[in-house]
Amino acid sequence: MTDPIDYRDTVFLPKTDFPMKAGLPQKEPGILARWQEQDFYANLRNRRRGREKFILHDGPPYANGDMHIGHALNHILKDMVVRTQTLLGKDAPYVPGWDCHGLPIEWKVEEQYRKKKLNKDEVPAVEFRAECRAYAQHWVDTQREQLKRLGINADWDNPYLTMDFQAEATIVSELLKFAESGQLYRGAKPVMWSPVEKTALAEAEVEYEDITSTQIDVAFEIVESPIAELVGANAVIWTTTPWTIPVNQAIAYGPDVEYVLWADSVSQAQWVGDGQAMPNASVRYLLIAEPLLLQFLDRQQTIGEGRPSSAGLEWYGDPVQSFKWRGKGSDLAGTMVRHPMHELGGFFEKPRPMLAGDFVTTDSGTGLVHMAPDHGEDDFDLCKANGIEPVFAVEGDGKYRADWLWLGGDGSVINPKFNAPDGPICAALHDAGGLLAASADYKHSYPHSWRSKAKVIYRCTPQWFVPMDKARADGTLREKAMTAISETRWVPEKGQNRITAMVEGRPDWVLSRQRAWGVPITLFVDRKSGQYLCDAGVNARIIAGIRENGVDGWSDERAQAYLGSEYALADYERVTDILDVWFDSGCTHAFVLESGRWPDLQWPADLYLEGSDQHRGWFQSSLLQSCGTQGRAPYNAVLTHGFTMDQKGMKMSKSLGNTINPLDLMRDSGADILRLWALTVDFTEDHRIGKEILQGVSDQYRKLRNTFRYLLGALDGFSDAEKVAVADMPELERYMLHLLADMDAKLKVAVNDFDFNTYVRLLTEFCNEDLSAFFFDIRKDCLYCDAPTDPKRMAYRTVLDILFHALVRYAAPVLVFTSEEVWQTRFPDEDSVHFSDWPEVDAGWVDKILAVKWVDIRGTRMLANELIEPMRRNKEIGSSLEVEYNYPGDPGEIDLAEIFIVSAVHHGRETGAVKTTNHKCGRCWRHLPEVLDDGALCGRCADVVGG
């Protein structure tokens, strides 16, 4: 018996050197190095010059640590935007930047000082700022290399830094525009203040955490009132900030709230065995909101001297019978109280007025709110309206002034022990007979500094503000900002509601900070009038001085030179505060897009892209700054992303050990895996990352890589001479071109909508479902076994060539390294794929009638596979080529046996599948009637082999 002939050498198998194993961690650095040698960014700019521009303005991250997963996601998204816009043929430059001033960097330098047991306040300011500058530059350089590794294409050799002298001069110039237009004032208002960092904070620098605080009820004796019954009684206030009681100046009531004067016969009683009160127990009358009386009585049990711990409200009997007076809050006008510490004299001796406050509610407390204008916005506004000024009793470090009559020099006020029921405040109030209840059990949300994590307070200090509601010819700043918001495209749309609510209700912008590392508020204030100097010549000299010397140029030594001969320094105070760092970054559009240093850029930006937290941060500060100087937003559209959580949806934390380090991920798996993850999640919402999720991404990547590998192998030796006109192609090839054109249009919509999740999904589904599982599967027989000159094979390879040019370009913004590897494998002597424009896909390829027909065929193919698969599982057959399929319909000219990959399809029969009795071709392995014996050749294969 003769051995069967081996026909393997006659089969046209795909040939390529492109490996299935990616080896991205090893290959990607080499590709990066090649791009750097080619000066890729500058080369691309030259090729795109003169085209329609698309400007994405980079929001500056802080230069104070290694890149984390949030940085990676953010920059991958930005790179995707820029690359897709470039692919569309636009000139889309990308200038990266860093925020180099402010508390985050200053705090890090101070940490280094503390480790060395040094005091920052004892170091010359110039020396300290130099260390901050060096620290920031170190992390700029570090982060730059880390971001390059992600494949981010940017002007890395020429980034913008807010600490560049030119940038600092521009920030000063923008500030002085506000000053010259009257949009700046100095006033004393309560602002968020960090006693730890000793500076005012912006809302964007504050985060809220749940804490448990001490709550106290305090009695203020009524000494004067138009209601006779109230005189000698006590107004009861409730607070969770005992430390503000030493600064109390008034009590607020709700005009429409119902109040009662309740006879409390137990609050001051002395107790004897079994909770029995002494017969001569005194009665104290307490003024309180009626809806809150029972809540107060419940709290009051916490301080009864000897009172039974098990006593409930029923212990008090019927409170209604104890009401001596009932009335509306408005009846309380003209009532005066005295501070429980009035015996100290001085500030505490003066009676306090009771004032009507619309903000008073009966949600909690007593319905009476103690007013400390130094430490609350409502307090300040109400007291100011009634001629009561703040007293500035609490210093920047959270301690009371040394000369303050009560607790002078003590603190810090944010210390829980200082505020505790057994702490000095409560102890003094108790001894004075004013403490009615105290307990350390009140749970609520409280603001903390996002940097130091310490509690912040409201503290009234002289600060510089930008007014939101000052009337000007072109409208108030708030009005202009609201108009600009409505004229901006927000993606997702809910971002508009978010920032609208924030701007609608925000207070005046606090610009000043009491720190050292930042751009100075370069103003001279007249010592007599209190007005800042507004002189164009002086301002020009200041700007020139900062441009030459940076922030160190604002100094006592240079002050008279700035003032010139027209003004005497002795008549002016040189302001030493620095600017809110959000004003710095809010000005970046001015010194980056308008300065001319980056001539490829233009103002306004087409897009700002940052995390959703920047609605209260950079988006808003940029909006307000630009509206204040230019009358509109510095951007046309804003795109936001959510935050990255761990695989279980929990916030990442080093203490929980659930963080994902992008540097480790790139080292182990490659940047393209990280990029694919970032562009497959729904980044507009909070999203997840973890080992299992990344494994899924790796599987997705492997399938895409396999698609490219197949295309490269199948196109081996392809040339233009082989191309077939679309009109001459078989239906299947024309159907695939229809699908390509349909996807092409959807991808363009996804790019326009910044819907990258959909972009990647369309691409991967097309590769996996339409190509690998369908088109490639059907046509592998044609590719392997048809003659090279066969029209069908030539048409197939023509479509593969079209697909290759389209798919590698579509994938280029996503898989920047892999797409380059694929492109260079096929075209080693050509330019980078990233210089290419969007693929030329003929919209005329769309054929909806043909598509409907083939959707039906694909459905029938799926049904056939469902019938064949059990035969394979039961080992009745080895492959579908051994099956004959019965099909009830009439496919016309379509060879369903080829589409279904079976031996034969019999038309007009009831649906079913049986094993064929036909013999197997020794070359193509199809079972055909013309094959006389297993291993013999079918007619087609005989012709090809015989040549």
PDB file of N, CA, C and O in Angstrom, residues 54 86 201 218 263 306 309 350 367 410 431 454 478 494 513 536 541 545 627 683 685 713 729 738 816 866 884 900 927:
ATOM      1  N   PHE A  54      -7.011  71.538  15.991  1.00  0.00           N
ATOM      2  CA  PHE A  54      -7.775  71.078  17.153  1.00  0.00           C
ATOM      3  C   PHE A  54      -6.861  71.228  18.359  1.00  0.00           C
ATOM      4  O   PHE A  54      -5.785  70.623  18.408  1.00  0.00           O
ATOM      5  N   THR A  86      -5.894  63.986  14.994  1.00  0.00           N
ATOM      6  CA  THR A  86      -4.809  63.975  14.011  1.00  0.00           C
ATOM      7  C   THR A  86      -5.125  63.002  12.888  1.00  0.00           C
ATOM      8  O   THR A  86      -4.899  63.296  11.703  1.00  0.00           O
ATOM      9  N   LEU A 201      -7.832  78.142  52.432  1.00  0.00           N
ATOM     10  CA  LEU A 201      -7.938  77.094  51.422  1.00  0.00           C
ATOM     11  C   LEU A 201      -9.127  77.380  50.517  1.00  0.00           C
ATOM     12  O   LEU A 201     -10.131  77.948  50.941  1.00  0.00           O
ATOM     13  N   VAL A 218     -25.980  75.155  75.481  1.00  0.00           N
ATOM     14  CA  VAL A 218     -25.493  76.198  76.388  1.00  0.00           C
ATOM     15  C   VAL A 218     -26.602  77.215  76.640  1.00  0.00           C
ATOM     16  O   VAL A 218     -27.332  77.608  75.721  1.00  0.00           O
ATOM     17  N   ALA A 263     -40.329  75.523  81.719  1.00  0.00           N
ATOM     18  CA  ALA A 263     -39.862  75.508  83.108  1.00  0.00           C
ATOM     19  C   ALA A 263     -39.124  74.204  83.371  1.00  0.00           C
ATOM     20  O   ALA A 263     -39.731  73.147  83.464  1.00  0.00           O
ATOM     21  N   GLY A 306     -25.981  63.232  89.060  1.00  0.00           N
ATOM     22  CA  GLY A 306     -26.619  62.219  89.868  1.00  0.00           C
ATOM     23  C   GLY A 306     -27.935  61.758  89.300  1.00  0.00           C
ATOM     24  O   GLY A 306     -28.638  60.952  89.885  1.00  0.00           O
ATOM     25  N   SER A 309     -29.361  57.288  85.113  1.00  0.00           N
ATOM     26  CA  SER A 309     -28.962  57.106  83.714  1.00  0.00           C
ATOM     27  C   SER A 309     -30.066  56.500  82.883  1.00  0.00           C
ATOM     28  O   SER A 309     -30.078  56.624  81.666  1.00  0.00           O
ATOM     29  N   LYS A 350     -20.348  92.477  77.571  1.00  0.00           N
ATOM     30  CA  LYS A 350     -21.309  93.189  76.733  1.00  0.00           C
ATOM     31  C   LYS A 350     -22.486  92.289  76.353  1.00  0.00           C
ATOM     32  O   LYS A 350     -22.294  91.165  75.920  1.00  0.00           O
ATOM     33  N   GLY A 367     -33.147  75.471  67.620  1.00  0.00           N
ATOM     34  CA  GLY A 367     -33.874  76.536  66.935  1.00  0.00           C
ATOM     35  C   GLY A 367     -33.312  77.905  67.228  1.00  0.00           C
ATOM     36  O   GLY A 367     -33.804  78.921  66.721  1.00  0.00           O
ATOM     37  N   ASP A 410      -4.453  79.373  74.386  1.00  0.00           N
ATOM     38  CA  ASP A 410      -4.738  77.942  74.395  1.00  0.00           C
ATOM     39  C   ASP A 410      -5.243  77.474  73.033  1.00  0.00           C
ATOM     40  O   ASP A 410      -5.663  78.247  72.179  1.00  0.00           O
ATOM     41  N   ASP A 431     -18.877  75.191  85.143  1.00  0.00           N
ATOM     42  CA  ASP A 431     -18.647  75.905  86.400  1.00  0.00           C
ATOM     43  C   ASP A 431     -19.409  77.222  86.443  1.00  0.00           C
ATOM     44  O   ASP A 431     -19.814  77.678  87.518  1.00  0.00           O
ATOM     45  N   ALA A 454      -5.973  67.195  57.964  1.00  0.00           N
ATOM     46  CA  ALA A 454      -6.404  67.766  59.232  1.00  0.00           C
ATOM     47  C   ALA A 454      -7.699  68.553  59.036  1.00  0.00           C
ATOM     48  O   ALA A 454      -8.009  69.027  57.942  1.00  0.00           O
ATOM     49  N   ARG A 478     -20.457  86.457  37.800  1.00  0.00           N
ATOM     50  CA  ARG A 478     -21.318  85.278  37.888  1.00  0.00           C
ATOM     51  C   ARG A 478     -22.193  85.166  36.637  1.00  0.00           C
ATOM     52  O   ARG A 478     -22.358  84.077  36.079  1.00  0.00           O
ATOM     53  N   LYS A 494     -24.294  65.817  31.900  1.00  0.00           N
ATOM     54  CA  LYS A 494     -24.574  66.112  33.310  1.00  0.00           C
ATOM     55  C   LYS A 494     -23.519  67.027  33.921  1.00  0.00           C
ATOM     56  O   LYS A 494     -23.758  67.634  34.970  1.00  0.00           O
ATOM     57  N   ARG A 513      -3.441  83.583  49.781  1.00  0.00           N
ATOM     58  CA  ARG A 513      -2.962  82.495  50.622  1.00  0.00           C
ATOM     59  C   ARG A 513      -1.780  83.016  51.434  1.00  0.00           C
ATOM     60  O   ARG A 513      -0.965  83.804  50.936  1.00  0.00           O
ATOM     61  N   ALA A 536      -0.778 102.040  35.676  1.00  0.00           N
ATOM     62  CA  ALA A 536      -0.327 101.204  34.561  1.00  0.00           C
ATOM     63  C   ALA A 536       1.193 101.131  34.496  1.00  0.00           C
ATOM     64  O   ALA A 536       1.766 100.074  34.198  1.00  0.00           O
ATOM     65  N   ARG A 541       6.120  97.789  35.349  1.00  0.00           N
ATOM     66  CA  ARG A 541       7.436  97.530  35.951  1.00  0.00           C
ATOM     67  C   ARG A 541       7.401  96.257  36.791  1.00  0.00           C
ATOM     68  O   ARG A 541       8.372  95.482  36.817  1.00  0.00           O
ATOM     69  N   GLY A 545       9.613  92.947  36.180  1.00  0.00           N
ATOM     70  CA  GLY A 545      10.470  92.436  37.244  1.00  0.00           C
ATOM     71  C   GLY A 545      10.248  90.954  37.497  1.00  0.00           C
ATOM     72  O   GLY A 545      11.201  90.198  37.727  1.00  0.00           O
ATOM     73  N   CYS A 627     -13.432  84.561  32.093  1.00  0.00           N
ATOM     74  CA  CYS A 627     -14.593  85.452  32.002  1.00  0.00           C
ATOM     75  C   CYS A 627     -14.264  86.827  32.575  1.00  0.00           C
ATOM     76  O   CYS A 627     -14.771  87.848  32.106  1.00  0.00           O
ATOM     77  N   PHE A 683     -15.241  55.462  30.919  1.00  0.00           N
ATOM     78  CA  PHE A 683     -14.443  56.366  31.740  1.00  0.00           C
ATOM     79  C   PHE A 683     -15.242  57.570  32.227  1.00  0.00           C
ATOM     80  O   PHE A 683     -14.793  58.281  33.136  1.00  0.00           O
ATOM     81  N   GLU A 685     -17.812  57.513  33.938  1.00  0.00           N
ATOM     82  CA  GLU A 685     -18.266  57.179  35.290  1.00  0.00           C
ATOM     83  C   GLU A 685     -17.076  56.602  36.065  1.00  0.00           C
ATOM     84  O   GLU A 685     -16.019  56.337  35.499  1.00  0.00           O
ATOM     85  N   GLY A 713       0.042  37.798   7.393  1.00  0.00           N
ATOM     86  CA  GLY A 713       0.382  36.536   6.738  1.00  0.00           C
ATOM     87  C   GLY A 713      -0.382  36.328   5.449  1.00  0.00           C
ATOM     88  O   GLY A 713       0.172  35.866   4.432  1.00  0.00           O
ATOM     89  N   MET A 729     -16.188  42.054  -7.505  1.00  0.00           N
ATOM     90  CA  MET A 729     -15.981  41.161  -6.369  1.00  0.00           C
ATOM     91  C   MET A 729     -17.214  40.307  -6.105  1.00  0.00           C
ATOM     92  O   MET A 729     -18.347  40.705  -6.389  1.00  0.00           O
ATOM     93  N   HIS A 738     -19.204  46.684   2.869  1.00  0.00           N
ATOM     94  CA  HIS A 738     -20.363  47.386   3.441  1.00  0.00           C
ATOM     95  C   HIS A 738     -20.192  47.510   4.958  1.00  0.00           C
ATOM     96  O   HIS A 738     -20.405  48.587   5.537  1.00  0.00           O
ATOM     97  N   VAL A 816      -0.770  52.179  20.356  1.00  0.00           N
ATOM     98  CA  VAL A 816       0.191  52.998  19.622  1.00  0.00           C
ATOM     99  C   VAL A 816       1.456  52.219  19.266  1.00  0.00           C
ATOM    100  O   VAL A 816       2.042  52.439  18.197  1.00  0.00           O
ATOM    101  N   GLU A 866     -25.199  25.353  15.134  1.00  0.00           N
ATOM    102  CA  GLU A 866     -25.828  24.801  16.331  1.00  0.00           C
ATOM    103  C   GLU A 866     -26.185  23.327  16.141  1.00  0.00           C
ATOM    104  O   GLU A 866     -26.173  22.553  17.098  1.00  0.00           O
ATOM    105  N   GLU A 884     -23.158  17.118   5.627  1.00  0.00           N
ATOM    106  CA  GLU A 884     -24.053  17.603   4.579  1.00  0.00           C
ATOM    107  C   GLU A 884     -25.252  18.228   5.276  1.00  0.00           C
ATOM    108  O   GLU A 884     -25.825  17.627   6.200  1.00  0.00           O
ATOM    109  N   PHE A 900     -21.060  27.792   4.968  1.00  0.00           N
ATOM    110  CA  PHE A 900     -21.261  26.997   6.176  1.00  0.00           C
ATOM    111  C   PHE A 900     -20.060  26.107   6.498  1.00  0.00           C
ATOM    112  O   PHE A 900     -20.006  25.499   7.563  1.00  0.00           O
ATOM    113  N   HIS A 927     -14.883  17.333   1.591  1.00  0.00           N
ATOM    114  CA  HIS A 927     -15.493  16.061   1.198  1.00  0.00           C
ATOM    115  C   HIS A 927     -16.430  16.340   0.033  1.00  0.00           C
ATOM    116  O   HIS A 927     -17.489  16.975   0.210  1.00  0.00           O
TER     117      HIS A 927
END
